[in-house]
Amino acid sequence: MAEQGRKHELAALLLRWYDLNARVLPWRVNGQDPYKVWLSEIMLQQTSVAAVKDYYIKFISRWPNVQALAEASLDQVLGAWAGLGYYARARNLHACACAVWAQGGAFPRHVSGLLELPGVGQYTAAAIAAIANDIPVAAVDGNVERVVSRYFGLTEPLPLSKPRIRELAQSLVPQLRAGDFAQAMMDLGATVCTPKSPACGTCPWAEDCVAKAKGLQSVLPIKGSKKSIPTRYGHVYWITNGNGHALVRQRPMKGLLAGMTEFPSSEWNEMKAGFSAPFVADWTQVSGVVEHTFTHFHLELTVWSTHQPSPVLDGHFVKFEDLREEALPSLMRKVATHALKD
DNA sequence: GATACGTGGCG
DNA sequence: TCGCCAAGTAT
């Protein structure tokens, strides 16, 4: 039917564009090892290509296959992941490597099997199946949502439009080169059909794009307005032993920054609270504050410094120079930098 | 469906 | 400066 022919032509146009314009990325060089596809896809969840590149190279160099990663400790993986954010990914990454290795070391080939793995949801399962195994499934991420919304001129807001987007995206997937098609859709969204001021002049689909015809290319997809986020306040304790060591401890295994290393702190509340010492000592306030923004709240931390010869608060001392190897999230690196600058 | 969950970069 | 956002998942 004519409709099928048009979709077939769209896929061909996009693949032709991809052959000329594919981005050169570390996880695209030589082949499509499922381990590398999986690792890159987990890292890329809600994270920019620029932020991922160095982490990906570091991980592949240190753990070149699923066995190596499975045999690493969770602490090592969290330490290597530190700074990349969404740390549940790192915990699930390690759990997933262990599961795959326990099952013989091969990743499932199909979406259904991949979906059983920790940290692998609908998008990631489809992406791995398509890219690693050329299975003709649509991997619908934010890029694809944008491209499809615009090409078909979908004016229903996200996330209501997701089911329709999935249908349409799947209808475009070619039987051949499904992996290239998945990556081509994402490259198109990332480099041409961008969120703001898309480069329709270079788009292989511009001729039939409904959004472009209606002048809606910078408007679609429609998304709900963002809620404002609150600010929380707290005090963080920079405890040194007078010998170039600072006291750290591990955060609980659940919740924000789970399992990561931290400098002890008070509770973080929306109501500013005065400083109350966690133990009797000679405390000095470090001038200025540490500010950090999480997904759902801003944080403002006041840093208090003291000397203490032996470990307290369930923590242990780490040499200043060795803090870099700790699984310190970005917030806590800011705290260390702030405290050491004074 | 709504919410928790990080971070750095960009217009 | 600051809102927006980048290859989502788990609950």
GROMACS .gro file of C-alpha atoms (C1' of nucleotides) in nm:
model
  364
    1MET     CA    1   0.000   0.000   0.000
    2ALA     CA    2   0.106   0.360  -0.055
    3GLU     CA    3   0.142   0.427   0.314
    4GLN     CA    4   0.390   0.143   0.349
    5GLY     CA    5   0.587   0.266   0.053
    6ARG     CA    6   0.619   0.611   0.204
    7LYS     CA    7   0.744   0.474   0.533
    8HIS     CA    8   0.988   0.253   0.351
    9GLU     CA    9   1.115   0.558   0.166
   10LEU     CA   10   1.150   0.752   0.492
   11ALA     CA   11   1.370   0.482   0.639
   12ALA     CA   12   1.581   0.478   0.324
   13LEU     CA   13   1.621   0.856   0.330
   14LEU     CA   14   1.726   0.850   0.694
   15LEU     CA   15   1.975   0.567   0.646
   16ARG     CA   16   2.127   0.749   0.350
   17TRP     CA   17   2.163   1.058   0.567
   18TYR     CA   18   2.312   0.847   0.847
   19ASP     CA   19   2.569   0.693   0.616
   20LEU     CA   20   2.703   1.043   0.551
   21ASN     CA   21   2.645   1.206   0.888
   22ALA     CA   22   2.672   0.944   1.163
   23ARG     CA   23   2.854   1.078   1.465
   24VAL     CA   24   3.180   0.906   1.549
   25LEU     CA   25   3.140   0.785   1.907
   26PRO     CA   26   3.358   0.557   2.121
   27TRP     CA   27   3.086   0.290   2.147
   28ARG     CA   28   3.036   0.283   1.772
   29VAL     CA   29   3.388   0.183   1.675
   30ASN     CA   30   3.437  -0.172   1.548
   31GLY     CA   31   3.132  -0.388   1.578
   32GLN     CA   32   2.839  -0.404   1.815
   33ASP     CA   33   2.948  -0.609   2.114
   34PRO     CA   34   2.631  -0.640   2.328
   35TYR     CA   35   2.837  -0.562   2.638
   36LYS     CA   36   2.953  -0.231   2.490
   37VAL     CA   37   2.610  -0.145   2.357
   38TRP     CA   38   2.458  -0.218   2.697
   39LEU     CA   39   2.720  -0.020   2.889
   40SER     CA   40   2.688   0.283   2.661
   41GLU     CA   41   2.308   0.275   2.674
   42ILE     CA   42   2.301   0.265   3.054
   43MET     CA   43   2.545   0.554   3.073
   44LEU     CA   44   2.348   0.755   2.818
   45GLN     CA   45   2.022   0.736   3.011
   46GLN     CA   46   1.931   1.100   3.074
   47THR     CA   47   2.295   1.191   3.025
   48SER     CA   48   2.462   1.381   2.744
   49VAL     CA   49   2.705   1.222   2.500
   50ALA     CA   50   2.972   1.472   2.606
   51ALA     CA   51   2.943   1.372   2.971
   52VAL     CA   52   2.949   1.000   2.892
   53LYS     CA   53   3.247   0.973   2.658
   54ASP     CA   54   3.530   0.975   2.912
   55TYR     CA   55   3.342   0.752   3.156
   56TYR     CA   56   3.272   0.500   2.880
   57ILE     CA   57   3.636   0.488   2.775
   58LYS     CA   58   3.746   0.450   3.135
   59PHE     CA   59   3.500   0.167   3.202
   60ILE     CA   60   3.584  -0.026   2.885
   61SER     CA   61   3.953   0.008   2.952
   62ARG     CA   62   3.918  -0.112   3.311
   63TRP     CA   63   3.644  -0.371   3.255
   64PRO     CA   64   3.658  -0.480   2.890
   65ASN     CA   65   3.392  -0.749   2.920
   66VAL     CA   66   3.099  -0.856   3.133
   67GLN     CA   67   3.307  -1.105   3.328
   68ALA     CA   68   3.552  -0.835   3.437
   69LEU     CA   69   3.272  -0.607   3.545
   70ALA     CA   70   3.093  -0.887   3.730
   71GLU     CA   71   3.412  -0.967   3.918
   72ALA     CA   72   3.464  -0.605   4.024
   73SER     CA   73   3.329  -0.492   4.359
   74LEU     CA   74   3.029  -0.262   4.382
   75ASP     CA   75   3.249  -0.006   4.556
   76GLN     CA   76   3.488  -0.004   4.262
   77VAL     CA   77   3.201   0.048   4.019
   78LEU     CA   78   3.045   0.325   4.228
   79GLY     CA   79   3.386   0.492   4.253
   80ALA     CA   80   3.433   0.483   3.878
   81TRP     CA   81   3.077   0.609   3.824
   82ALA     CA   82   3.115   0.898   4.070
   83GLY     CA   83   3.024   1.228   3.903
   84LEU     CA   84   2.804   1.078   3.633
   85GLY     CA   85   2.486   1.090   3.842
   86TYR     CA   86   2.180   0.869   3.884
   87TYR     CA   87   2.375   0.621   4.092
   88ALA     CA   88   2.104   0.358   4.083
   89ARG     CA   89   2.236   0.299   3.733
   90ALA     CA   90   2.576   0.200   3.870
   91ARG     CA   91   2.424  -0.036   4.126
   92ASN     CA   92   2.201  -0.190   3.861
   93LEU     CA   93   2.493  -0.204   3.618
   94HIS     CA   94   2.692  -0.416   3.857
   95ALA     CA   95   2.390  -0.633   3.945
   96CYS     CA   96   2.318  -0.679   3.576
   97ALA     CA   97   2.677  -0.778   3.496
   98CYS     CA   98   2.664  -1.034   3.777
   99ALA     CA   99   2.332  -1.171   3.651
  100VAL     CA  100   2.452  -1.202   3.293
  101TRP     CA  101   2.779  -1.360   3.398
  102ALA     CA  102   2.594  -1.605   3.624
  103GLN     CA  103   2.377  -1.702   3.329
  104GLY     CA  104   2.676  -1.788   3.115
  105GLY     CA  105   2.801  -1.444   3.008
  106ALA     CA  106   2.580  -1.380   2.708
  107PHE     CA  107   2.323  -1.102   2.700
  108PRO     CA  108   1.969  -1.199   2.601
  109ARG     CA  109   1.912  -1.132   2.232
  110HIS     CA  110   1.550  -1.021   2.245
  111VAL     CA  111   1.359  -0.743   2.414
  112SER     CA  112   1.169  -0.975   2.646
  113GLY     CA  113   1.486  -1.126   2.791
  114LEU     CA  114   1.666  -0.794   2.811
  115LEU     CA  115   1.375  -0.644   3.003
  116GLU     CA  116   1.440  -0.889   3.286
  117LEU     CA  117   1.777  -0.733   3.356
  118PRO     CA  118   1.817  -0.473   3.631
  119GLY     CA  119   1.837  -0.119   3.502
  120VAL     CA  120   1.711  -0.218   3.157
  121GLY     CA  121   1.371  -0.070   3.073
  122GLN     CA  122   1.166  -0.050   2.757
  123TYR     CA  123   1.391   0.195   2.578
  124THR     CA  124   1.721   0.030   2.669
  125ALA     CA  125   1.596  -0.321   2.590
  126ALA     CA  126   1.486  -0.207   2.246
  127ALA     CA  127   1.809  -0.017   2.185
  128ILE     CA  128   2.026  -0.317   2.272
  129ALA     CA  129   1.814  -0.558   2.068
  130ALA     CA  130   1.825  -0.327   1.767
  131ILE     CA  131   2.186  -0.209   1.784
  132ALA     CA  132   2.352  -0.530   1.900
  133ASN     CA  133   2.130  -0.780   1.716
  134ASP     CA  134   1.960  -0.584   1.435
  135ILE     CA  135   1.620  -0.683   1.565
  136PRO     CA  136   1.362  -0.451   1.406
  137VAL     CA  137   1.224  -0.279   1.714
  138ALA     CA  138   1.186   0.093   1.774
  139ALA     CA  139   1.403   0.237   2.051
  140VAL     CA  140   1.200   0.536   2.159
  141ASP     CA  141   1.395   0.789   2.360
  142GLY     CA  142   1.357   1.163   2.393
  143ASN     CA  143   1.514   1.220   2.052
  144VAL     CA  144   1.274   0.984   1.880
  145GLU     CA  145   0.978   1.133   2.062
  146ARG     CA  146   1.075   1.473   1.929
  147VAL     CA  147   1.143   1.359   1.572
  148VAL     CA  148   0.821   1.158   1.548
  149SER     CA  149   0.609   1.427   1.715
  150ARG     CA  150   0.732   1.680   1.464
  151TYR     CA  151   0.727   1.472   1.150
  152PHE     CA  152   0.369   1.360   1.211
  153GLY     CA  153   0.265   1.690   1.369
  154LEU     CA  154   0.139   1.535   1.694
  155THR     CA  155  -0.008   1.814   1.905
  156GLU     CA  156  -0.120   1.601   2.197
  157PRO     CA  157   0.117   1.676   2.488
  158LEU     CA  158   0.368   1.431   2.630
  159PRO     CA  159   0.344   1.191   2.800
  160LEU     CA  160  -0.012   1.134   2.671
  161SER     CA  161   0.119   1.103   2.317
  162LYS     CA  162   0.370   0.829   2.403
  163PRO     CA  163   0.160   0.532   2.291
  164ARG     CA  164   0.093   0.694   1.953
  165ILE     CA  165   0.459   0.790   1.917
  166ARG     CA  166   0.563   0.431   1.984
  167GLU     CA  167   0.322   0.300   1.721
  168LEU     CA  168   0.441   0.543   1.461
  169ALA     CA  169   0.808   0.492   1.547
  170GLN     CA  170   0.767   0.116   1.517
  171SER     CA  171   0.592   0.154   1.182
  172LEU     CA  172   0.902   0.326   1.045
  173VAL     CA  173   1.155   0.061   1.146
  174PRO     CA  174   1.299  -0.119   0.844
  175GLN     CA  175   1.354  -0.496   0.843
  176LEU     CA  176   1.715  -0.444   0.742
  177ARG     CA  177   1.966  -0.228   0.928
  178ALA     CA  178   1.740  -0.187   1.231
  179GLY     CA  179   2.038  -0.099   1.450
  180ASP     CA  180   2.158   0.171   1.215
  181PHE     CA  181   1.804   0.301   1.192
  182ALA     CA  182   1.776   0.329   1.572
  183GLN     CA  183   2.101   0.518   1.593
  184ALA     CA  184   2.012   0.731   1.292
  185MET     CA  185   1.690   0.844   1.460
  186MET     CA  186   1.884   0.946   1.768
  187ASP     CA  187   2.153   1.125   1.567
  188LEU     CA  188   1.887   1.309   1.372
  189GLY     CA  189   1.724   1.421   1.695
  190ALA     CA  190   2.054   1.516   1.855
  191THR     CA  191   2.210   1.706   1.565
  192VAL     CA  192   1.930   1.823   1.331
  193CYS     CA  193   1.587   1.792   1.489
  194THR     CA  194   1.710   1.957   1.809
  195PRO     CA  195   1.486   2.083   2.090
  196LYS     CA  196   1.538   2.449   2.001
  197SER     CA  197   1.592   2.600   1.656
  198PRO     CA  198   1.608   2.272   1.460
  199ALA     CA  199   1.815   2.270   1.141
  200CYS     CA  200   1.533   2.181   0.904
  201GLY     CA  201   1.747   2.289   0.609
  202THR     CA  202   1.959   1.978   0.643
  203CYS     CA  203   1.686   1.734   0.750
  204PRO     CA  204   1.624   1.436   0.521
  205TRP     CA  205   1.257   1.437   0.624
  206ALA     CA  206   1.191   1.810   0.594
  207GLU     CA  207   0.989   1.782   0.274
  208ASP     CA  208   0.701   1.594   0.436
  209CYS     CA  209   0.741   1.715   0.793
  210VAL     CA  210   0.403   1.828   0.927
  211ALA     CA  211   0.551   2.044   1.201
  212LYS     CA  212   0.771   2.227   0.952
  213ALA     CA  213   0.478   2.283   0.716
  214LYS     CA  214   0.279   2.434   1.002
  215GLY     CA  215   0.570   2.626   1.152
  216LEU     CA  216   0.550   2.418   1.467
  217GLN     CA  217   0.898   2.266   1.452
  218SER     CA  218   1.019   2.460   1.755
  219VAL     CA  219   0.694   2.407   1.947
  220LEU     CA  220   0.653   2.030   1.927
  221PRO     CA  221   0.652   1.814   2.121
  222ILE     CA  222   0.430   1.987   2.375
  223LYS     CA  223   0.531   1.911   2.731
  224GLY     CA  224   0.373   1.992   3.063
  225SER     CA  225   0.518   2.288   3.249
  226LYS     CA  226   0.789   2.220   3.502
  227LYS     CA  227   0.715   2.256   3.869
  228SER     CA  228   0.946   2.478   4.066
  229ILE     CA  229   1.165   2.297   4.314
  230PRO     CA  230   1.229   2.388   4.677
  231THR     CA  231   1.557   2.477   4.844
  232ARG     CA  232   1.682   2.272   5.136
  233TYR     CA  233   1.945   2.380   5.385
  234GLY     CA  234   2.190   2.193   5.601
  235HIS     CA  235   2.530   2.186   5.768
  236VAL     CA  236   2.813   1.958   5.660
  237TYR     CA  237   3.105   1.859   5.880
  238TRP     CA  238   3.462   1.882   5.756
  239ILE     CA  239   3.645   1.679   6.019
  240THR     CA  240   4.023   1.652   5.985
  241ASN     CA  241   4.272   1.468   6.201
  242GLY     CA  242   4.540   1.736   6.181
  243ASN     CA  243   4.745   1.513   5.955
  244GLY     CA  244   4.592   1.579   5.613
  245HIS     CA  245   4.302   1.338   5.644
  246ALA     CA  246   3.928   1.411   5.628
  247LEU     CA  247   3.650   1.200   5.773
  248VAL     CA  248   3.413   1.028   5.529
  249ARG     CA  249   3.150   0.761   5.552
  250GLN     CA  250   2.919   0.568   5.321
  251ARG     CA  251   2.562   0.680   5.260
  252PRO     CA  252   2.277   0.432   5.311
  253MET     CA  253   2.213   0.192   5.024
  254LYS     CA  254   1.873   0.342   4.951
  255GLY     CA  255   1.762   0.685   4.842
  256LEU     CA  256   1.957   0.987   4.722
  257LEU     CA  257   2.324   0.918   4.639
  258ALA     CA  258   2.276   0.567   4.774
  259GLY     CA  259   2.597   0.386   4.860
  260MET     CA  260   2.814   0.685   4.774
  261THR     CA  261   3.079   0.838   4.999
  262GLU     CA  262   2.990   1.153   5.191
  263PHE     CA  263   3.112   1.397   5.448
  264PRO     CA  264   2.877   1.369   5.745
  265SER     CA  265   2.608   1.632   5.760
  266SER     CA  266   2.294   1.741   5.939
  267GLU     CA  267   1.953   1.671   5.793
  268TRP     CA  268   1.864   1.879   5.490
  269ASN     CA  269   1.544   2.070   5.553
  270GLU     CA  270   1.349   2.339   5.375
  271MET     CA  271   1.356   2.533   5.701
  272LYS     CA  272   1.697   2.682   5.778
  273ALA     CA  273   1.824   2.548   6.108
  274GLY     CA  274   2.105   2.688   6.320
  275PHE     CA  275   2.424   2.491   6.357
  276SER     CA  276   2.418   2.229   6.626
  277ALA     CA  277   2.742   2.040   6.671
  278PRO     CA  278   2.724   1.662   6.619
  279PHE     CA  279   2.981   1.629   6.898
  280VAL     CA  280   3.159   1.866   7.130
  281ALA     CA  281   3.460   2.022   6.962
  282ASP     CA  282   3.605   2.352   6.851
  283TRP     CA  283   3.403   2.423   6.535
  284THR     CA  284   3.485   2.690   6.277
  285GLN     CA  285   3.250   2.794   6.000
  286VAL     CA  286   3.406   2.797   5.655
  287SER     CA  287   3.307   3.120   5.482
  288GLY     CA  288   3.058   3.095   5.198
  289VAL     CA  289   2.820   2.809   5.120
  290VAL     CA  290   2.813   2.510   4.889
  291GLU     CA  291   2.522   2.515   4.646
  292HIS     CA  292   2.403   2.221   4.442
  293THR     CA  293   2.092   2.142   4.242
  294PHE     CA  294   1.942   1.795   4.234
  295THR     CA  295   1.652   1.691   4.017
  296HIS     CA  296   1.388   1.780   4.272
  297PHE     CA  297   1.549   2.029   4.511
  298HIS     CA  298   1.824   2.287   4.548
  299LEU     CA  299   2.064   2.240   4.834
  300GLU     CA  300   2.259   2.499   5.030
  301LEU     CA  301   2.518   2.362   5.268
  302THR     CA  302   2.720   2.549   5.529
  303VAL     CA  303   3.058   2.388   5.597
  304TRP     CA  304   3.185   2.354   5.954
  305SER     CA  305   3.540   2.250   6.024
  306THR     CA  306   3.707   2.094   6.324
  307HIS     CA  307   4.000   1.872   6.421
  308GLN     CA  308   3.946   1.535   6.578
  309PRO     CA  309   4.229   1.285   6.631
  310SER     CA  310   4.027   0.965   6.598
  311PRO     CA  311   3.734   0.868   6.376
  312VAL     CA  312   3.381   0.960   6.488
  313LEU     CA  313   3.029   0.941   6.347
  314ASP     CA  314   3.084   0.595   6.195
  315GLY     CA  315   3.337   0.741   5.957
  316HIS     CA  316   3.699   0.685   5.868
  317PHE     CA  317   3.981   0.917   5.767
  318VAL     CA  318   4.101   0.949   5.411
  319LYS     CA  319   4.404   1.142   5.294
  320PHE     CA  320   4.307   1.459   5.107
  321GLU     CA  321   4.492   1.336   4.798
  322ASP     CA  322   4.307   1.005   4.811
  323LEU     CA  323   3.962   1.168   4.809
  324ARG     CA  324   3.975   1.160   4.430
  325GLU     CA  325   3.953   0.782   4.437
  326GLU     CA  326   3.655   0.781   4.671
  327ALA     CA  327   3.302   0.742   4.537
  328LEU     CA  328   3.232   1.107   4.607
  329PRO     CA  329   2.933   1.248   4.420
  330SER     CA  330   2.970   1.594   4.271
  331LEU     CA  331   2.803   1.759   4.568
  332MET     CA  332   3.062   1.615   4.804
  333ARG     CA  333   3.349   1.710   4.573
  334LYS     CA  334   3.221   2.066   4.593
  335VAL     CA  335   3.228   2.039   4.972
  336ALA     CA  336   3.586   1.914   4.972
  337THR     CA  337   3.700   2.184   4.732
  338HIS     CA  338   3.524   2.448   4.939
  339ALA     CA  339   3.674   2.329   5.267
  340LEU     CA  340   4.026   2.292   5.129
  341LYS     CA  341   4.022   2.633   4.966
  342ASP     CA  342   3.992   2.802   5.306
  343DG     C1'  343   0.024   0.840   3.637
  344DA     C1'  344   0.332   1.071   3.958
  345DT     C1'  345   0.755   1.096   4.184
  346DA     C1'  346   1.247   1.002   4.308
  347DC     C1'  347   1.666   0.998   4.118
  348DG     C1'  348   2.241   1.371   3.930
  349DT     C1'  349   2.500   1.634   3.671
  350DG     C1'  350   2.710   1.965   3.350
  351DG     C1'  351   2.632   2.233   2.954
  352DC     C1'  352   2.404   2.565   2.691
  353DG     C1'  353   2.115   2.970   2.494
  354DT     C1'  354   2.162   3.415   3.520
  355DC     C1'  355   1.878   3.020   3.504
  356DG     C1'  356   1.542   2.720   3.307
  357DC     C1'  357   1.583   2.345   3.016
  358DC     C1'  358   1.749   1.946   2.913
  359DA     C1'  359   2.040   1.441   2.769
  360DA     C1'  360   2.000   0.772   2.445
  361DG     C1'  361   1.506   0.646   3.134
  362DT     C1'  362   1.413   0.325   3.519
  363DA     C1'  363   1.203   0.180   3.940
  364DT     C1'  364   0.840   0.212   4.245
   0.00000   0.00000   0.00000
